[in-house]
mmCIF file with all atom_site columns, C-alpha atoms and ligand atoms in Angstrom:
data_model
loop_
_atom_site.group_PDB
_atom_site.id
_atom_site.type_symbol
_atom_site.label_atom_id
_atom_site.label_alt_id
_atom_site.label_comp_id
_atom_site.label_asym_id
_atom_site.label_entity_id
_atom_site.label_seq_id
_atom_site.pdbx_PDB_ins_code
_atom_site.Cartn_x
_atom_site.Cartn_y
_atom_site.Cartn_z
_atom_site.occupancy
_atom_site.B_iso_or_equiv
_atom_site.pdbx_formal_charge
_atom_site.auth_seq_id
_atom_site.auth_comp_id
_atom_site.auth_asym_id
_atom_site.auth_atom_id
_atom_site.pdbx_PDB_model_num
ATOM   1   C CA  . MET J 1 1   ? -39.984 68.093 -16.164 1.00 92.00 ? 1   MET J CA  1
ATOM   2   C CA  . LEU J 1 2   ? -42.729 69.805 -14.177 1.00 95.00 ? 2   LEU J CA  1
ATOM   3   C CA  . ASN J 1 3   ? -42.129 69.152 -10.484 1.00 98.00 ? 3   ASN J CA  1
ATOM   4   C CA  . LEU J 1 4   ? -44.670 70.472 -8.004  1.00 98.00 ? 4   LEU J CA  1
ATOM   5   C CA  . VAL J 1 5   ? -45.079 70.270 -4.259  1.00 98.00 ? 5   VAL J CA  1
ATOM   6   C CA  . LEU J 1 6   ? -48.717 70.239 -3.157  1.00 98.00 ? 6   LEU J CA  1
ATOM   7   C CA  . PHE J 1 7   ? -48.715 71.528 0.393   1.00 98.00 ? 7   PHE J CA  1
ATOM   8   C CA  . GLY J 1 8   ? -51.122 72.033 3.257   1.00 97.00 ? 8   GLY J CA  1
ATOM   9   C CA  . PRO J 1 9   ? -52.282 70.526 6.547   1.00 96.00 ? 9   PRO J CA  1
ATOM   10  C CA  . PRO J 1 10  ? -53.937 67.090 6.750   1.00 94.00 ? 10  PRO J CA  1
ATOM   11  C CA  . GLY J 1 11  ? -57.384 67.339 5.184   1.00 94.00 ? 11  GLY J CA  1
ATOM   12  C CA  . ALA J 1 12  ? -56.523 70.333 2.987   1.00 96.00 ? 12  ALA J CA  1
ATOM   13  C CA  . GLY J 1 13  ? -57.470 68.416 -0.173  1.00 96.00 ? 13  GLY J CA  1
ATOM   14  C CA  . LYS J 1 14  ? -53.997 67.473 -1.424  1.00 96.00 ? 14  LYS J CA  1
ATOM   15  C CA  . GLY J 1 15  ? -55.003 63.940 -2.448  1.00 93.00 ? 15  GLY J CA  1
ATOM   16  C CA  . THR J 1 16  ? -58.157 65.084 -4.255  1.00 95.00 ? 16  THR J CA  1
ATOM   17  C CA  . GLN J 1 17  ? -56.378 67.836 -6.156  1.00 97.00 ? 17  GLN J CA  1
ATOM   18  C CA  . SER J 1 18  ? -53.332 65.652 -6.923  1.00 96.00 ? 18  SER J CA  1
ATOM   19  C CA  . ALA J 1 19  ? -55.555 63.132 -8.688  1.00 96.00 ? 19  ALA J CA  1
ATOM   20  C CA  . LYS J 1 20  ? -56.908 65.881 -10.943 1.00 97.00 ? 20  LYS J CA  1
ATOM   21  C CA  . LEU J 1 21  ? -53.513 67.479 -11.559 1.00 97.00 ? 21  LEU J CA  1
ATOM   22  C CA  . ILE J 1 22  ? -51.771 64.240 -12.564 1.00 96.00 ? 22  ILE J CA  1
ATOM   23  C CA  . GLU J 1 23  ? -54.516 63.587 -15.079 1.00 96.00 ? 23  GLU J CA  1
ATOM   24  C CA  . LYS J 1 24  ? -54.303 67.046 -16.601 1.00 96.00 ? 24  LYS J CA  1
ATOM   25  C CA  . TYR J 1 25  ? -50.511 67.385 -16.681 1.00 96.00 ? 25  TYR J CA  1
ATOM   26  C CA  . GLY J 1 26  ? -49.438 63.739 -17.027 1.00 96.00 ? 26  GLY J CA  1
ATOM   27  C CA  . LEU J 1 27  ? -47.379 63.705 -13.829 1.00 97.00 ? 27  LEU J CA  1
ATOM   28  C CA  . VAL J 1 28  ? -46.380 60.913 -11.459 1.00 97.00 ? 28  VAL J CA  1
ATOM   29  C CA  . HIS J 1 29  ? -48.058 61.209 -8.047  1.00 97.00 ? 29  HIS J CA  1
ATOM   30  C CA  . LEU J 1 30  ? -45.711 60.636 -5.096  1.00 97.00 ? 30  LEU J CA  1
ATOM   31  C CA  . SER J 1 31  ? -47.617 60.589 -1.809  1.00 97.00 ? 31  SER J CA  1
ATOM   32  C CA  . THR J 1 32  ? -45.486 59.422 1.104   1.00 98.00 ? 32  THR J CA  1
ATOM   33  C CA  . GLY J 1 33  ? -48.680 58.684 3.086   1.00 97.00 ? 33  GLY J CA  1
ATOM   34  C CA  . ASP J 1 34  ? -49.887 56.354 0.292   1.00 96.00 ? 34  ASP J CA  1
ATOM   35  C CA  . LEU J 1 35  ? -46.434 54.748 0.022   1.00 97.00 ? 35  LEU J CA  1
ATOM   36  C CA  . LEU J 1 36  ? -46.368 54.126 3.782   1.00 98.00 ? 36  LEU J CA  1
ATOM   37  C CA  . ARG J 1 37  ? -49.892 52.652 3.734   1.00 96.00 ? 37  ARG J CA  1
ATOM   38  C CA  . SER J 1 38  ? -48.761 50.272 0.931   1.00 97.00 ? 38  SER J CA  1
ATOM   39  C CA  . GLU J 1 39  ? -45.861 49.153 3.128   1.00 97.00 ? 39  GLU J CA  1
ATOM   40  C CA  . ILE J 1 40  ? -48.305 48.532 5.981   1.00 96.00 ? 40  ILE J CA  1
ATOM   41  C CA  . ALA J 1 41  ? -50.652 46.572 3.698   1.00 96.00 ? 41  ALA J CA  1
ATOM   42  C CA  . ALA J 1 42  ? -47.709 44.470 2.493   1.00 97.00 ? 42  ALA J CA  1
ATOM   43  C CA  . GLY J 1 43  ? -46.712 43.799 6.101   1.00 97.00 ? 43  GLY J CA  1
ATOM   44  C CA  . THR J 1 44  ? -43.096 44.900 5.649   1.00 97.00 ? 44  THR J CA  1
ATOM   45  C CA  . ALA J 1 45  ? -40.851 45.694 8.624   1.00 96.00 ? 45  ALA J CA  1
ATOM   46  C CA  . LEU J 1 46  ? -40.754 49.337 7.515   1.00 96.00 ? 46  LEU J CA  1
ATOM   47  C CA  . GLY J 1 47  ? -44.569 49.389 7.384   1.00 96.00 ? 47  GLY J CA  1
ATOM   48  C CA  . LEU J 1 48  ? -44.924 47.886 10.848  1.00 96.00 ? 48  LEU J CA  1
ATOM   49  C CA  . GLU J 1 49  ? -42.540 50.455 12.367  1.00 96.00 ? 49  GLU J CA  1
ATOM   50  C CA  . ALA J 1 50  ? -44.204 53.345 10.547  1.00 97.00 ? 50  ALA J CA  1
ATOM   51  C CA  . LYS J 1 51  ? -47.699 52.233 11.565  1.00 96.00 ? 51  LYS J CA  1
ATOM   52  C CA  . LYS J 1 52  ? -46.930 52.739 15.255  1.00 96.00 ? 52  LYS J CA  1
ATOM   53  C CA  . LEU J 1 53  ? -46.162 56.412 14.626  1.00 97.00 ? 53  LEU J CA  1
ATOM   54  C CA  . MET J 1 54  ? -48.893 56.978 12.043  1.00 96.00 ? 54  MET J CA  1
ATOM   55  C CA  . ASP J 1 55  ? -51.548 55.587 14.388  1.00 95.00 ? 55  ASP J CA  1
ATOM   56  C CA  . GLN J 1 56  ? -50.509 58.201 16.930  1.00 95.00 ? 56  GLN J CA  1
ATOM   57  C CA  . GLY J 1 57  ? -50.583 61.045 14.419  1.00 95.00 ? 57  GLY J CA  1
ATOM   58  C CA  . MET J 1 58  ? -46.810 61.493 14.549  1.00 97.00 ? 58  MET J CA  1
ATOM   59  C CA  . LEU J 1 59  ? -44.380 61.914 11.675  1.00 98.00 ? 59  LEU J CA  1
ATOM   60  C CA  . VAL J 1 60  ? -42.217 58.946 10.676  1.00 98.00 ? 60  VAL J CA  1
ATOM   61  C CA  . PRO J 1 61  ? -38.423 59.561 10.607  1.00 98.00 ? 61  PRO J CA  1
ATOM   62  C CA  . ASP J 1 62  ? -37.055 61.710 7.776   1.00 98.00 ? 62  ASP J CA  1
ATOM   63  C CA  . ALA J 1 63  ? -34.669 58.967 6.595   1.00 97.00 ? 63  ALA J CA  1
ATOM   64  C CA  . VAL J 1 64  ? -37.578 56.589 5.983   1.00 97.00 ? 64  VAL J CA  1
ATOM   65  C CA  . VAL J 1 65  ? -39.578 58.890 3.705   1.00 98.00 ? 65  VAL J CA  1
ATOM   66  C CA  . ILE J 1 66  ? -36.488 60.321 1.985   1.00 98.00 ? 66  ILE J CA  1
ATOM   67  C CA  . GLY J 1 67  ? -35.396 56.764 1.122   1.00 97.00 ? 67  GLY J CA  1
ATOM   68  C CA  . MET J 1 68  ? -38.819 55.988 -0.348  1.00 97.00 ? 68  MET J CA  1
ATOM   69  C CA  . ILE J 1 69  ? -38.787 59.139 -2.494  1.00 98.00 ? 69  ILE J CA  1
ATOM   70  C CA  . ASP J 1 70  ? -35.221 58.419 -3.657  1.00 98.00 ? 70  ASP J CA  1
ATOM   71  C CA  . SER J 1 71  ? -36.212 54.990 -4.940  1.00 96.00 ? 71  SER J CA  1
ATOM   72  C CA  . LYS J 1 72  ? -39.363 56.321 -6.670  1.00 97.00 ? 72  LYS J CA  1
ATOM   73  C CA  . LEU J 1 73  ? -37.342 59.039 -8.448  1.00 97.00 ? 73  LEU J CA  1
ATOM   74  C CA  . ASN J 1 74  ? -34.908 56.387 -9.676  1.00 97.00 ? 74  ASN J CA  1
ATOM   75  C CA  . ALA J 1 75  ? -37.739 54.117 -10.790 1.00 97.00 ? 75  ALA J CA  1
ATOM   76  C CA  . ASN J 1 76  ? -39.464 56.878 -12.835 1.00 97.00 ? 76  ASN J CA  1
ATOM   77  C CA  . LYS J 1 77  ? -36.573 58.456 -14.735 1.00 94.00 ? 77  LYS J CA  1
ATOM   78  C CA  . ASN J 1 78  ? -38.667 59.076 -17.853 1.00 93.00 ? 78  ASN J CA  1
ATOM   79  C CA  . ALA J 1 79  ? -41.570 60.740 -16.068 1.00 95.00 ? 79  ALA J CA  1
ATOM   80  C CA  . GLY J 1 80  ? -42.888 64.074 -17.358 1.00 94.00 ? 80  GLY J CA  1
ATOM   81  C CA  . GLY J 1 81  ? -42.661 65.320 -13.793 1.00 97.00 ? 81  GLY J CA  1
ATOM   82  C CA  . PHE J 1 82  ? -43.811 64.667 -10.256 1.00 98.00 ? 82  PHE J CA  1
ATOM   83  C CA  . ILE J 1 83  ? -46.387 65.900 -7.792  1.00 98.00 ? 83  ILE J CA  1
ATOM   84  C CA  . PHE J 1 84  ? -45.088 65.563 -4.260  1.00 98.00 ? 84  PHE J CA  1
ATOM   85  C CA  . ASP J 1 85  ? -48.052 65.192 -1.902  1.00 97.00 ? 85  ASP J CA  1
ATOM   86  C CA  . GLY J 1 86  ? -47.483 65.058 1.855   1.00 97.00 ? 86  GLY J CA  1
ATOM   87  C CA  . PHE J 1 87  ? -43.744 65.434 1.269   1.00 98.00 ? 87  PHE J CA  1
ATOM   88  C CA  . PRO J 1 88  ? -41.592 67.308 2.224   1.00 98.00 ? 88  PRO J CA  1
ATOM   89  C CA  . ARG J 1 89  ? -42.979 67.650 5.763   1.00 98.00 ? 89  ARG J CA  1
ATOM   90  C CA  . THR J 1 90  ? -39.810 68.930 7.474   1.00 98.00 ? 90  THR J CA  1
ATOM   91  C CA  . ILE J 1 91  ? -37.009 71.294 6.455   1.00 98.00 ? 91  ILE J CA  1
ATOM   92  C CA  . ALA J 1 92  ? -34.614 68.307 6.394   1.00 98.00 ? 92  ALA J CA  1
ATOM   93  C CA  . GLN J 1 93  ? -36.918 66.570 3.903   1.00 98.00 ? 93  GLN J CA  1
ATOM   94  C CA  . ALA J 1 94  ? -37.106 69.717 1.745   1.00 98.00 ? 94  ALA J CA  1
ATOM   95  C CA  . GLU J 1 95  ? -33.311 69.978 1.664   1.00 98.00 ? 95  GLU J CA  1
ATOM   96  C CA  . ALA J 1 96  ? -32.998 66.281 0.839   1.00 98.00 ? 96  ALA J CA  1
ATOM   97  C CA  . LEU J 1 97  ? -35.551 66.615 -1.975  1.00 98.00 ? 97  LEU J CA  1
ATOM   98  C CA  . ASP J 1 98  ? -33.577 69.461 -3.557  1.00 98.00 ? 98  ASP J CA  1
ATOM   99  C CA  . GLN J 1 99  ? -30.429 67.325 -3.378  1.00 98.00 ? 99  GLN J CA  1
ATOM   100 C CA  . LEU J 1 100 ? -32.116 64.242 -4.827  1.00 98.00 ? 100 LEU J CA  1
ATOM   101 C CA  . LEU J 1 101 ? -33.622 66.229 -7.704  1.00 98.00 ? 101 LEU J CA  1
ATOM   102 C CA  . ALA J 1 102 ? -30.308 67.980 -8.372  1.00 98.00 ? 102 ALA J CA  1
ATOM   103 C CA  . GLY J 1 103 ? -28.811 64.513 -8.798  1.00 97.00 ? 103 GLY J CA  1
ATOM   104 C CA  . HIS J 1 104 ? -31.204 64.095 -11.739 1.00 96.00 ? 104 HIS J CA  1
ATOM   105 C CA  . ASN J 1 105 ? -30.500 67.656 -13.003 1.00 96.00 ? 105 ASN J CA  1
ATOM   106 C CA  . GLU J 1 106 ? -34.001 68.618 -11.885 1.00 97.00 ? 106 GLU J CA  1
ATOM   107 C CA  . GLY J 1 107 ? -35.634 70.906 -9.337  1.00 98.00 ? 107 GLY J CA  1
ATOM   108 C CA  . ILE J 1 108 ? -38.969 72.025 -7.922  1.00 98.00 ? 108 ILE J CA  1
ATOM   109 C CA  . GLN J 1 109 ? -40.761 74.661 -10.006 1.00 97.00 ? 109 GLN J CA  1
ATOM   110 C CA  . CYS J 1 110 ? -43.299 75.625 -7.379  1.00 97.00 ? 110 CYS J CA  1
ATOM   111 C CA  . MET J 1 111 ? -45.030 74.817 -4.111  1.00 98.00 ? 111 MET J CA  1
ATOM   112 C CA  . LEU J 1 112 ? -48.807 75.157 -4.192  1.00 98.00 ? 112 LEU J CA  1
ATOM   113 C CA  . SER J 1 113 ? -50.088 75.631 -0.656  1.00 98.00 ? 113 SER J CA  1
ATOM   114 C CA  . LEU J 1 114 ? -53.767 75.050 0.179   1.00 98.00 ? 114 LEU J CA  1
ATOM   115 C CA  . ARG J 1 115 ? -55.111 77.255 2.971   1.00 97.00 ? 115 ARG J CA  1
ATOM   116 C CA  . VAL J 1 116 ? -57.877 75.706 5.142   1.00 96.00 ? 116 VAL J CA  1
ATOM   117 C CA  . THR J 1 117 ? -59.011 76.538 8.695   1.00 95.00 ? 117 THR J CA  1
ATOM   118 C CA  . GLU J 1 118 ? -58.438 74.011 11.497  1.00 91.00 ? 118 GLU J CA  1
ATOM   119 C CA  . GLU J 1 119 ? -62.174 73.703 12.125  1.00 93.00 ? 119 GLU J CA  1
ATOM   120 C CA  . GLU J 1 120 ? -62.787 72.729 8.493   1.00 95.00 ? 120 GLU J CA  1
ATOM   121 C CA  . LEU J 1 121 ? -59.832 70.282 8.522   1.00 94.00 ? 121 LEU J CA  1
ATOM   122 C CA  . THR J 1 122 ? -61.221 68.429 11.547  1.00 92.00 ? 122 THR J CA  1
ATOM   123 C CA  . ARG J 1 123 ? -64.677 68.292 9.986   1.00 93.00 ? 123 ARG J CA  1
ATOM   124 C CA  . ARG J 1 124 ? -63.320 66.887 6.700   1.00 93.00 ? 124 ARG J CA  1
ATOM   125 C CA  . LEU J 1 125 ? -61.038 64.317 8.335   1.00 92.00 ? 125 LEU J CA  1
ATOM   126 C CA  . LEU J 1 126 ? -63.768 62.941 10.607  1.00 92.00 ? 126 LEU J CA  1
ATOM   127 C CA  . LEU J 1 127 ? -66.061 62.680 7.576   1.00 92.00 ? 127 LEU J CA  1
ATOM   128 C CA  . ARG J 1 128 ? -63.365 60.904 5.540   1.00 90.00 ? 128 ARG J CA  1
ATOM   129 C CA  . GLY J 1 129 ? -62.689 58.552 8.485   1.00 90.00 ? 129 GLY J CA  1
ATOM   130 C CA  . LYS J 1 130 ? -66.209 57.154 8.193   1.00 90.00 ? 130 LYS J CA  1
ATOM   131 C CA  . ASP J 1 131 ? -65.383 55.346 4.949   1.00 85.00 ? 131 ASP J CA  1
ATOM   132 C CA  . SER J 1 132 ? -61.607 55.602 4.401   1.00 84.00 ? 132 SER J CA  1
ATOM   133 C CA  . GLY J 1 133 ? -60.966 53.017 7.112   1.00 83.00 ? 133 GLY J CA  1
ATOM   134 C CA  . ARG J 1 134 ? -57.986 55.134 8.197   1.00 86.00 ? 134 ARG J CA  1
ATOM   135 C CA  . ALA J 1 135 ? -57.557 54.849 11.964  1.00 85.00 ? 135 ALA J CA  1
ATOM   136 C CA  . ASP J 1 136 ? -55.826 58.236 12.043  1.00 89.00 ? 136 ASP J CA  1
ATOM   137 C CA  . ASP J 1 137 ? -58.955 59.912 10.584  1.00 89.00 ? 137 ASP J CA  1
ATOM   138 C CA  . GLN J 1 138 ? -61.376 58.559 13.178  1.00 89.00 ? 138 GLN J CA  1
ATOM   139 C CA  . ASP J 1 139 ? -60.220 59.918 16.504  1.00 88.00 ? 139 ASP J CA  1
ATOM   140 C CA  . GLU J 1 140 ? -60.418 63.630 17.202  1.00 89.00 ? 140 GLU J CA  1
ATOM   141 C CA  . SER J 1 141 ? -57.394 63.618 19.534  1.00 92.00 ? 141 SER J CA  1
ATOM   142 C CA  . ILE J 1 142 ? -55.231 61.950 16.845  1.00 93.00 ? 142 ILE J CA  1
ATOM   143 C CA  . ILE J 1 143 ? -56.437 64.452 14.269  1.00 91.00 ? 143 ILE J CA  1
ATOM   144 C CA  . ARG J 1 144 ? -55.456 67.229 16.678  1.00 92.00 ? 144 ARG J CA  1
ATOM   145 C CA  . LYS J 1 145 ? -52.008 65.627 17.083  1.00 95.00 ? 145 LYS J CA  1
ATOM   146 C CA  . ARG J 1 146 ? -51.546 65.500 13.295  1.00 94.00 ? 146 ARG J CA  1
ATOM   147 C CA  . ILE J 1 147 ? -52.453 69.172 13.003  1.00 94.00 ? 147 ILE J CA  1
ATOM   148 C CA  . GLN J 1 148 ? -50.007 69.944 15.856  1.00 95.00 ? 148 GLN J CA  1
ATOM   149 C CA  . GLU J 1 149 ? -47.227 68.035 14.072  1.00 96.00 ? 149 GLU J CA  1
ATOM   150 C CA  . TYR J 1 150 ? -48.069 70.088 10.985  1.00 96.00 ? 150 TYR J CA  1
ATOM   151 C CA  . GLU J 1 151 ? -47.841 73.359 12.918  1.00 96.00 ? 151 GLU J CA  1
ATOM   152 C CA  . ASN J 1 152 ? -44.646 72.414 14.774  1.00 97.00 ? 152 ASN J CA  1
ATOM   153 C CA  . LYS J 1 153 ? -42.621 70.746 12.025  1.00 97.00 ? 153 LYS J CA  1
ATOM   154 C CA  . THR J 1 154 ? -44.261 71.205 8.636   1.00 98.00 ? 154 THR J CA  1
ATOM   155 C CA  . ALA J 1 155 ? -45.705 74.737 8.353   1.00 97.00 ? 155 ALA J CA  1
ATOM   156 C CA  . GLN J 1 156 ? -42.161 76.183 8.266   1.00 98.00 ? 156 GLN J CA  1
ATOM   157 C CA  . VAL J 1 157 ? -41.434 74.237 5.064   1.00 98.00 ? 157 VAL J CA  1
ATOM   158 C CA  . ALA J 1 158 ? -43.510 76.888 3.237   1.00 98.00 ? 158 ALA J CA  1
ATOM   159 C CA  . GLY J 1 159 ? -40.876 79.434 4.293   1.00 98.00 ? 159 GLY J CA  1
ATOM   160 C CA  . TYR J 1 160 ? -38.161 77.289 2.720   1.00 98.00 ? 160 TYR J CA  1
ATOM   161 C CA  . TYR J 1 161 ? -39.877 77.559 -0.677  1.00 98.00 ? 161 TYR J CA  1
ATOM   162 C CA  . ALA J 1 162 ? -40.894 81.201 -0.127  1.00 98.00 ? 162 ALA J CA  1
ATOM   163 C CA  . ALA J 1 163 ? -37.201 82.032 0.297   1.00 98.00 ? 163 ALA J CA  1
ATOM   164 C CA  . GLN J 1 164 ? -36.649 80.571 -3.180  1.00 97.00 ? 164 GLN J CA  1
ATOM   165 C CA  . GLY J 1 165 ? -39.603 82.585 -4.575  1.00 97.00 ? 165 GLY J CA  1
ATOM   166 C CA  . LYS J 1 166 ? -41.529 79.367 -5.254  1.00 98.00 ? 166 LYS J CA  1
ATOM   167 C CA  . LEU J 1 167 ? -44.449 79.548 -2.794  1.00 98.00 ? 167 LEU J CA  1
ATOM   168 C CA  . ARG J 1 168 ? -47.988 80.091 -4.142  1.00 98.00 ? 168 ARG J CA  1
ATOM   169 C CA  . GLU J 1 169 ? -50.924 80.167 -1.721  1.00 97.00 ? 169 GLU J CA  1
ATOM   170 C CA  . ILE J 1 170 ? -54.405 79.075 -2.784  1.00 97.00 ? 170 ILE J CA  1
ATOM   171 C CA  . GLU J 1 171 ? -57.700 79.243 -0.905  1.00 97.00 ? 171 GLU J CA  1
ATOM   172 C CA  . GLY J 1 172 ? -58.520 75.609 -0.078  1.00 97.00 ? 172 GLY J CA  1
ATOM   173 C CA  . ILE J 1 173 ? -62.143 76.034 0.978   1.00 97.00 ? 173 ILE J CA  1
ATOM   174 C CA  . GLY J 1 174 ? -64.819 75.980 -1.692  1.00 96.00 ? 174 GLY J CA  1
ATOM   175 C CA  . GLU J 1 175 ? -65.784 73.860 -4.649  1.00 97.00 ? 175 GLU J CA  1
ATOM   176 C CA  . ILE J 1 176 ? -63.230 71.262 -5.785  1.00 97.00 ? 176 ILE J CA  1
ATOM   177 C CA  . GLU J 1 177 ? -63.421 72.507 -9.389  1.00 98.00 ? 177 GLU J CA  1
ATOM   178 C CA  . VAL J 1 178 ? -62.870 76.160 -8.402  1.00 98.00 ? 178 VAL J CA  1
ATOM   179 C CA  . ILE J 1 179 ? -59.825 75.245 -6.303  1.00 98.00 ? 179 ILE J CA  1
ATOM   180 C CA  . PHE J 1 180 ? -58.514 73.062 -9.146  1.00 98.00 ? 180 PHE J CA  1
ATOM   181 C CA  . ASN J 1 181 ? -58.817 75.954 -11.602 1.00 98.00 ? 181 ASN J CA  1
ATOM   182 C CA  . ALA J 1 182 ? -56.951 78.232 -9.195  1.00 98.00 ? 182 ALA J CA  1
ATOM   183 C CA  . LEU J 1 183 ? -54.142 75.641 -8.948  1.00 98.00 ? 183 LEU J CA  1
ATOM   184 C CA  . CYS J 1 184 ? -53.940 75.300 -12.740 1.00 98.00 ? 184 CYS J CA  1
ATOM   185 C CA  . ALA J 1 185 ? -53.799 79.080 -13.135 1.00 97.00 ? 185 ALA J CA  1
ATOM   186 C CA  . GLU J 1 186 ? -50.791 79.209 -10.785 1.00 96.00 ? 186 GLU J CA  1
ATOM   187 C CA  . ILE J 1 187 ? -49.058 76.330 -12.583 1.00 96.00 ? 187 ILE J CA  1
ATOM   188 C CA  . GLU J 1 188 ? -49.539 77.963 -15.956 1.00 95.00 ? 188 GLU J CA  1
ATOM   189 C CA  . ALA J 1 189 ? -48.378 81.336 -14.645 1.00 90.00 ? 189 ALA J CA  1
HETATM 190 P P1  . AMP U 2 .   ? -50.921 61.500 4.898   1.00 51.76 ? 1   AMP U P1  1
HETATM 191 O O1  . AMP U 2 .   ? -51.536 60.395 4.115   1.00 51.76 ? 1   AMP U O1  1
HETATM 192 O O2  . AMP U 2 .   ? -50.078 62.415 4.077   1.00 51.76 ? 1   AMP U O2  1
HETATM 193 O O3  . AMP U 2 .   ? -51.937 62.239 5.733   1.00 51.76 ? 1   AMP U O3  1
HETATM 194 O O4  . AMP U 2 .   ? -49.914 60.825 5.932   1.00 51.76 ? 1   AMP U O4  1
HETATM 195 C C1  . AMP U 2 .   ? -50.372 59.925 6.931   1.00 51.76 ? 1   AMP U C1  1
HETATM 196 C C2  . AMP U 2 .   ? -49.287 59.718 7.967   1.00 51.76 ? 1   AMP U C2  1
HETATM 197 O O5  . AMP U 2 .   ? -48.124 59.146 7.357   1.00 51.76 ? 1   AMP U O5  1
HETATM 198 C C3  . AMP U 2 .   ? -48.779 60.981 8.644   1.00 51.76 ? 1   AMP U C3  1
HETATM 199 O O6  . AMP U 2 .   ? -49.584 61.351 9.743   1.00 51.76 ? 1   AMP U O6  1
HETATM 200 C C4  . AMP U 2 .   ? -47.379 60.555 9.074   1.00 51.76 ? 1   AMP U C4  1
HETATM 201 O O7  . AMP U 2 .   ? -47.439 59.712 10.210  1.00 51.76 ? 1   AMP U O7  1
HETATM 202 C C5  . AMP U 2 .   ? -46.946 59.692 7.905   1.00 51.76 ? 1   AMP U C5  1
HETATM 203 N N1  . AMP U 2 .   ? -46.262 60.484 6.858   1.00 51.76 ? 1   AMP U N1  1
HETATM 204 C C6  . AMP U 2 .   ? -46.682 60.683 5.573   1.00 51.76 ? 1   AMP U C6  1
HETATM 205 N N2  . AMP U 2 .   ? -45.816 61.436 4.890   1.00 51.76 ? 1   AMP U N2  1
HETATM 206 C C7  . AMP U 2 .   ? -44.816 61.747 5.747   1.00 51.76 ? 1   AMP U C7  1
HETATM 207 C C8  . AMP U 2 .   ? -43.634 62.523 5.656   1.00 51.76 ? 1   AMP U C8  1
HETATM 208 N N3  . AMP U 2 .   ? -43.295 63.159 4.512   1.00 51.76 ? 1   AMP U N3  1
HETATM 209 N N4  . AMP U 2 .   ? -42.832 62.621 6.753   1.00 51.76 ? 1   AMP U N4  1
HETATM 210 C C9  . AMP U 2 .   ? -43.141 61.988 7.898   1.00 51.76 ? 1   AMP U C9  1
HETATM 211 N N5  . AMP U 2 .   ? -44.265 61.261 8.073   1.00 51.76 ? 1   AMP U N5  1
HETATM 212 C C10 . AMP U 2 .   ? -45.095 61.125 7.015   1.00 51.76 ? 1   AMP U C10 1
#
């Protein structure tokens, strides 16, 4: 299995690049943000609880997203591998992911981290908010809160993978195709 973590702040291009990577490498895309938005669309209790936090730009509890990833890993036992997008977002989630994968005799091969300035992130998210319909992409103060949550709780997750020698940093500003090629080069290395 090829198991990758695509990492970076909100608006770094994780969703865009994931779509291209799953096509090229035949992987299953696991985005906790997408999974949570499906729960909201389905009107489940979990979705309703999560929405309150998501609308404020705050992270949902670790147990909620870890449980969702656990069930997706169990439901895709024959996958060629996974791209984790927007997960793990805390050290506790990273530790849980290692444990869950170990239970399947698997592990993460590498974390690909997209580097983008805060100014560019805000610009991209506001632009996306115009047609994504995502409430959390439309308000500058919520975008700022999401970036703060990233800095306070998520940025340190890179260190967790760096300590295992698995962190690869990629410039996330530029043409989509150029960034994609840089990601592929790291994967193949
Ligand atoms: P995203 O689509 O990755 O930008 O996620 C949108 C929102 O969903 C985030 O702002 C969080 O509120 C929530 N979320 C997504 N993934 C996670 C996660 N791994 N841990 C906690 N909250 C998450």
